[in-house]
CSV table of C-alpha atoms and ligand atoms in Angstrom, one decimal:
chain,number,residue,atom,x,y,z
A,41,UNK,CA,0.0,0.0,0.0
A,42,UNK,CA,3.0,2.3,0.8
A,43,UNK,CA,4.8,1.3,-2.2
A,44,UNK,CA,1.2,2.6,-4.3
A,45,UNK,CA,1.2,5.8,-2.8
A,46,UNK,CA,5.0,6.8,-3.6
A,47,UNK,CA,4.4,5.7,-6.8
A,48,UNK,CA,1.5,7.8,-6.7
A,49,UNK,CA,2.8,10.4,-5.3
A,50,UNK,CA,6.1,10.2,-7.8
A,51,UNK,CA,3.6,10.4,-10.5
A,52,UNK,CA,2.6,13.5,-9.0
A,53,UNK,CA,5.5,15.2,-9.0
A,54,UNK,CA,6.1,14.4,-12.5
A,55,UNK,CA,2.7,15.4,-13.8
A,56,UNK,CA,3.4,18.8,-11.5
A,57,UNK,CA,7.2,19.3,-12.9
A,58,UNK,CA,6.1,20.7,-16.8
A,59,UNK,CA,3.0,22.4,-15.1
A,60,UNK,CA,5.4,24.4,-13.1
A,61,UNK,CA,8.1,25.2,-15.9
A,62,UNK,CA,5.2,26.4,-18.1
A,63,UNK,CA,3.7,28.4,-15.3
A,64,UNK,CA,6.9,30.2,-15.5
A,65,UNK,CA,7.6,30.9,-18.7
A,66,UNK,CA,4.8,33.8,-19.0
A,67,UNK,CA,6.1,35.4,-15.7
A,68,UNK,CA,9.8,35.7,-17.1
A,69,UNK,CA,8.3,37.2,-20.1
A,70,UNK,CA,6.7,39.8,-18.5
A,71,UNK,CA,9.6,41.9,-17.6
A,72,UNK,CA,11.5,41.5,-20.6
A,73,UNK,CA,8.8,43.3,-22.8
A,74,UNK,CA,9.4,46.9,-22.1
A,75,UNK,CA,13.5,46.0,-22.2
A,76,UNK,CA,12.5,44.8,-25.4
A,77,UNK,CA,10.7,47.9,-26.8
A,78,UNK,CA,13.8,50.2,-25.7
A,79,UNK,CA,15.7,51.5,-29.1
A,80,UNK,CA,18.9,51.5,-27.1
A,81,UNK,CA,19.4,48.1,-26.3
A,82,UNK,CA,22.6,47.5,-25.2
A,83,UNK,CA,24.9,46.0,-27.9
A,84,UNK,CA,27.6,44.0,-25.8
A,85,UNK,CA,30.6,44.7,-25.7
A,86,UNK,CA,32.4,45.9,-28.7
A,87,UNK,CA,35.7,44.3,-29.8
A,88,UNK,CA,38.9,45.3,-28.6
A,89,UNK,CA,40.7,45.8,-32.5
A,90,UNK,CA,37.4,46.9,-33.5
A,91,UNK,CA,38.8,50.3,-36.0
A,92,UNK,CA,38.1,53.8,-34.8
A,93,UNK,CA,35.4,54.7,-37.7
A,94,UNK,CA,35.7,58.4,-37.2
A,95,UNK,CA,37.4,60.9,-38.1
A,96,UNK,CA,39.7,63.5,-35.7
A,97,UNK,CA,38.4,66.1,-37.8
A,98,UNK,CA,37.9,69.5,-35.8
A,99,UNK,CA,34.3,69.8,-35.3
A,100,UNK,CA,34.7,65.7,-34.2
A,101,UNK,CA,37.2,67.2,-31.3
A,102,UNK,CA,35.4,70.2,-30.3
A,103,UNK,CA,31.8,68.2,-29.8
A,104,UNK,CA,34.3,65.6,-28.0
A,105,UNK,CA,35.4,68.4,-25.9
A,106,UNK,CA,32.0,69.4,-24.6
A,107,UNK,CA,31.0,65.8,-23.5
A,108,UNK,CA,34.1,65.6,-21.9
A,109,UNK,CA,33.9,68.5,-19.4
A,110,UNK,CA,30.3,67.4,-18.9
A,111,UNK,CA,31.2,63.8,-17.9
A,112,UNK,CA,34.6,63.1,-17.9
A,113,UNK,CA,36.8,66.2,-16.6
A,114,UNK,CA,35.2,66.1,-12.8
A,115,UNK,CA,37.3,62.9,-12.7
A,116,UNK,CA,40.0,62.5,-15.1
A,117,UNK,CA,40.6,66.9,-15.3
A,118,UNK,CA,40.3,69.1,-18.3
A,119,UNK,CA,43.9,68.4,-19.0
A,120,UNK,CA,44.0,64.6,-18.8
A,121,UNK,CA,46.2,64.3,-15.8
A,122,UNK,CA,44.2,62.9,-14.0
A,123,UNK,CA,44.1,65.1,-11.4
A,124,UNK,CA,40.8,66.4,-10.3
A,125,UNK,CA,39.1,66.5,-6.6
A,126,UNK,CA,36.7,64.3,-7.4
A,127,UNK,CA,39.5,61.3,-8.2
A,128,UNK,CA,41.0,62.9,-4.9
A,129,UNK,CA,38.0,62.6,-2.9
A,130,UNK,CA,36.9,59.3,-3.8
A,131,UNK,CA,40.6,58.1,-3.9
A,132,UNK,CA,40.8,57.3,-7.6
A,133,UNK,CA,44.2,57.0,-9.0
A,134,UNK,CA,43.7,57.6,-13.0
A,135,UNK,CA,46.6,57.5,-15.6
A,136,UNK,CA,48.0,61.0,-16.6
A,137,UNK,CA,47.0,60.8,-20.2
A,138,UNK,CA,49.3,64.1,-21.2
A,139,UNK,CA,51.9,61.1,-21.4
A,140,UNK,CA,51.9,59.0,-24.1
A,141,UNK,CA,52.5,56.1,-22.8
A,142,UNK,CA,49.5,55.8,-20.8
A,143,UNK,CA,47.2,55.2,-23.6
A,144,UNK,CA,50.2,53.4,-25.9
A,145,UNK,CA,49.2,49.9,-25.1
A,146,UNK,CA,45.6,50.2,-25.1
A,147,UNK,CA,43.7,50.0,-28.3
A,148,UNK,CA,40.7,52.0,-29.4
A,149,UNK,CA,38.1,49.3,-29.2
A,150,UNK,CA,39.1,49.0,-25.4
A,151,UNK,CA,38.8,52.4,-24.7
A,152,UNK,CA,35.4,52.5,-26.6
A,153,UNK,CA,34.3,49.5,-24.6
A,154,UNK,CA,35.6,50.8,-21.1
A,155,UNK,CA,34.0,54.1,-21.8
A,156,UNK,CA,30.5,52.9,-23.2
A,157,UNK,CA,30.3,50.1,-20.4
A,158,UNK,CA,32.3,51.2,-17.4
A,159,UNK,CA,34.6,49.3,-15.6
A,160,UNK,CA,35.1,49.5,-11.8
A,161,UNK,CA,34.7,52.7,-10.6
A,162,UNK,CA,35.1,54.6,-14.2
A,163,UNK,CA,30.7,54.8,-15.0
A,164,UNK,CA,29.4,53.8,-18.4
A,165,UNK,CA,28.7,56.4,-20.9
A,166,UNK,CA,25.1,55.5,-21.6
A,167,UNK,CA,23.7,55.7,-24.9
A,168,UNK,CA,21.3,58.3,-23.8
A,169,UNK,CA,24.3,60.7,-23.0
A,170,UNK,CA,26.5,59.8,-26.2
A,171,UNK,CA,25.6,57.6,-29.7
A,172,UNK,CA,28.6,55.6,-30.8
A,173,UNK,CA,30.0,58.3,-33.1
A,174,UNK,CA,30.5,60.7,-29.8
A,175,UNK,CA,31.9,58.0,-27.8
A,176,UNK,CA,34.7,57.0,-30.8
A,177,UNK,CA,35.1,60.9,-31.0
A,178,UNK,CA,35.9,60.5,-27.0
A,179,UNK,CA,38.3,58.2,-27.7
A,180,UNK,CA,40.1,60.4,-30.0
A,181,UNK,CA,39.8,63.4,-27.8
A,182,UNK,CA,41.5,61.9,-24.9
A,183,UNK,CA,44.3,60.6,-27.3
A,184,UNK,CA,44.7,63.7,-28.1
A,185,UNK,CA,46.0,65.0,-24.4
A,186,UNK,CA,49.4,63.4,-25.0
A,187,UNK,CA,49.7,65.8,-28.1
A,188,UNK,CA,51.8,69.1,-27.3
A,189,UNK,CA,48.2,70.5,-27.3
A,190,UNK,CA,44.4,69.1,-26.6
A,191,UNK,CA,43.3,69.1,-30.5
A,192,UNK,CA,40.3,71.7,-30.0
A,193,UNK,CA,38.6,74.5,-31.9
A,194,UNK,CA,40.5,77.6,-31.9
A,195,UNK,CA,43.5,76.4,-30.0
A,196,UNK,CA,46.7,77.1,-32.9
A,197,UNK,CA,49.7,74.5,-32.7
A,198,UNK,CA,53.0,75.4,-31.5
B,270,HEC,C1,33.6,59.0,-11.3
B,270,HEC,C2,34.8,59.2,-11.9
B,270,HEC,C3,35.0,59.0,-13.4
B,270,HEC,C4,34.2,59.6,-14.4
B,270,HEC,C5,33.1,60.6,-14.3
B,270,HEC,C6,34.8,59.1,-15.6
B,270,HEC,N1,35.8,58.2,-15.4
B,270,HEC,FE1,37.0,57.2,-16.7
B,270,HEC,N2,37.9,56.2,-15.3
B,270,HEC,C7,37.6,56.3,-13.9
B,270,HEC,C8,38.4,55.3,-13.2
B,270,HEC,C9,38.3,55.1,-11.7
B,270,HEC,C10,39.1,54.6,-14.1
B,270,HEC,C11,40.0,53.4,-13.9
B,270,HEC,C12,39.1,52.2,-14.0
B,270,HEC,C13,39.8,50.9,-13.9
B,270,HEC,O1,40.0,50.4,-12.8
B,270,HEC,O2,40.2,50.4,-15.0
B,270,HEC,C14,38.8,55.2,-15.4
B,270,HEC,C15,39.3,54.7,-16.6
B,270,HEC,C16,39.0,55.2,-17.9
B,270,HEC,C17,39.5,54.8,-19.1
B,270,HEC,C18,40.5,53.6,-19.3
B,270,HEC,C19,41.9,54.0,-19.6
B,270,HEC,C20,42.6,54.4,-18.3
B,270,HEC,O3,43.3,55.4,-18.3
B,270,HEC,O4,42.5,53.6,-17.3
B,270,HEC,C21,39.0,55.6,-20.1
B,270,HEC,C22,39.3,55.5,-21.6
B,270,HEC,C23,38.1,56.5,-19.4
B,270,HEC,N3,38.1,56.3,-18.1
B,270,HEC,C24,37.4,57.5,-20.1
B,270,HEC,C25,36.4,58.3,-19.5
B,270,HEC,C26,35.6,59.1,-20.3
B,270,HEC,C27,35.7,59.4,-21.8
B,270,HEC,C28,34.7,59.6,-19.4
B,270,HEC,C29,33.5,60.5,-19.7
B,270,HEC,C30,32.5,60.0,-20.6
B,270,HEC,C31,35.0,59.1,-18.1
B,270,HEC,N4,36.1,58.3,-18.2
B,270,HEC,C32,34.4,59.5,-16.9
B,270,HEC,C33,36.8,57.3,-13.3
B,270,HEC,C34,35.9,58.1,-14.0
């Protein structure tokens, strides 16, 4: 009689087990619509010897410029150095990118990826602040620091 009512109850469980998994299925739906409806999905990250598509052409740097004191400078400082209260404050040490070797060894797909995702403490760029194009323009605006001078409108070369 025992041995009936596992079997029973076995049976159960079994009749319970795709009940359950389709009971969920809906649920986990649910909550991926609206991600689903958003235009800026996010795209994964992009590859590290992915090419830098744009061009360092001056209106490129000057837009590049803008962002950057908007989002970047409280951190990494108008000049590149690094050097900005905020890094102080939150005790942030960030590579002085007026020297060229900072940036030597790192290509422009990682800096696009590190800038567009985040990565520790650094904060994504979200596609809502800058499209691709601005963020590959970011890239080469902060290449552009280990230059005798930050490519911008208006400032003449030595
Ligand atoms: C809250 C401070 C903060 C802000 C704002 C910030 N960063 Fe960073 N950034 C960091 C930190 C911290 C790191 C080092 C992260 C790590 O551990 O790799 C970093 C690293 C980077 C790197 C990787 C190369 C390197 O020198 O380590 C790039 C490129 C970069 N930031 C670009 C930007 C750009 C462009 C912006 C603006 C869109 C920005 N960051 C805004 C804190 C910040």
């Amino acid at each position: 009689m025992l041995k009936l009512f596992l079997l029973l109850f076995a049976g159960t469980l079994f009749a319970l087990a795709p009940a359950r998994t389709f009971a969920l299925t809906p649920q986990q739906a649910t909550p991926q619509a609206p991600a689903a409806a958003q235009p800026a999905a996010p795209t994964g990250p992009m590859p590290i010897d992915a090419a830098n598509p744009v061009k360092p052409a001056p209106a490129v740097l000057a837009k590049a410029k803008t962002l950057f004191n908007m989002d970047c400078s409280m951190c990494h400082g108008e000049s590149g150095n690094g050097q900005s209260d905020v890094a102080k404050s939150m005790g942030l040490t960030l590579d002085n990118w007026t020297d060229p070797k900072a940036l030597a060894g790192k290509p422009d797909g990682l800096l696009f990826d590190i800038i567009r995702n985040g990565n520790g403490k650094m904060p994504a760029e979200t596609k809502d602040r800058a499209n691709d194009t601005a963020v590959w323009g970011l890239v080469l605006y902060i290449r552009s620091f280990s230059q005798s001078q930050p490519a911008t409108a208006g400032s003449a070369p030595q």
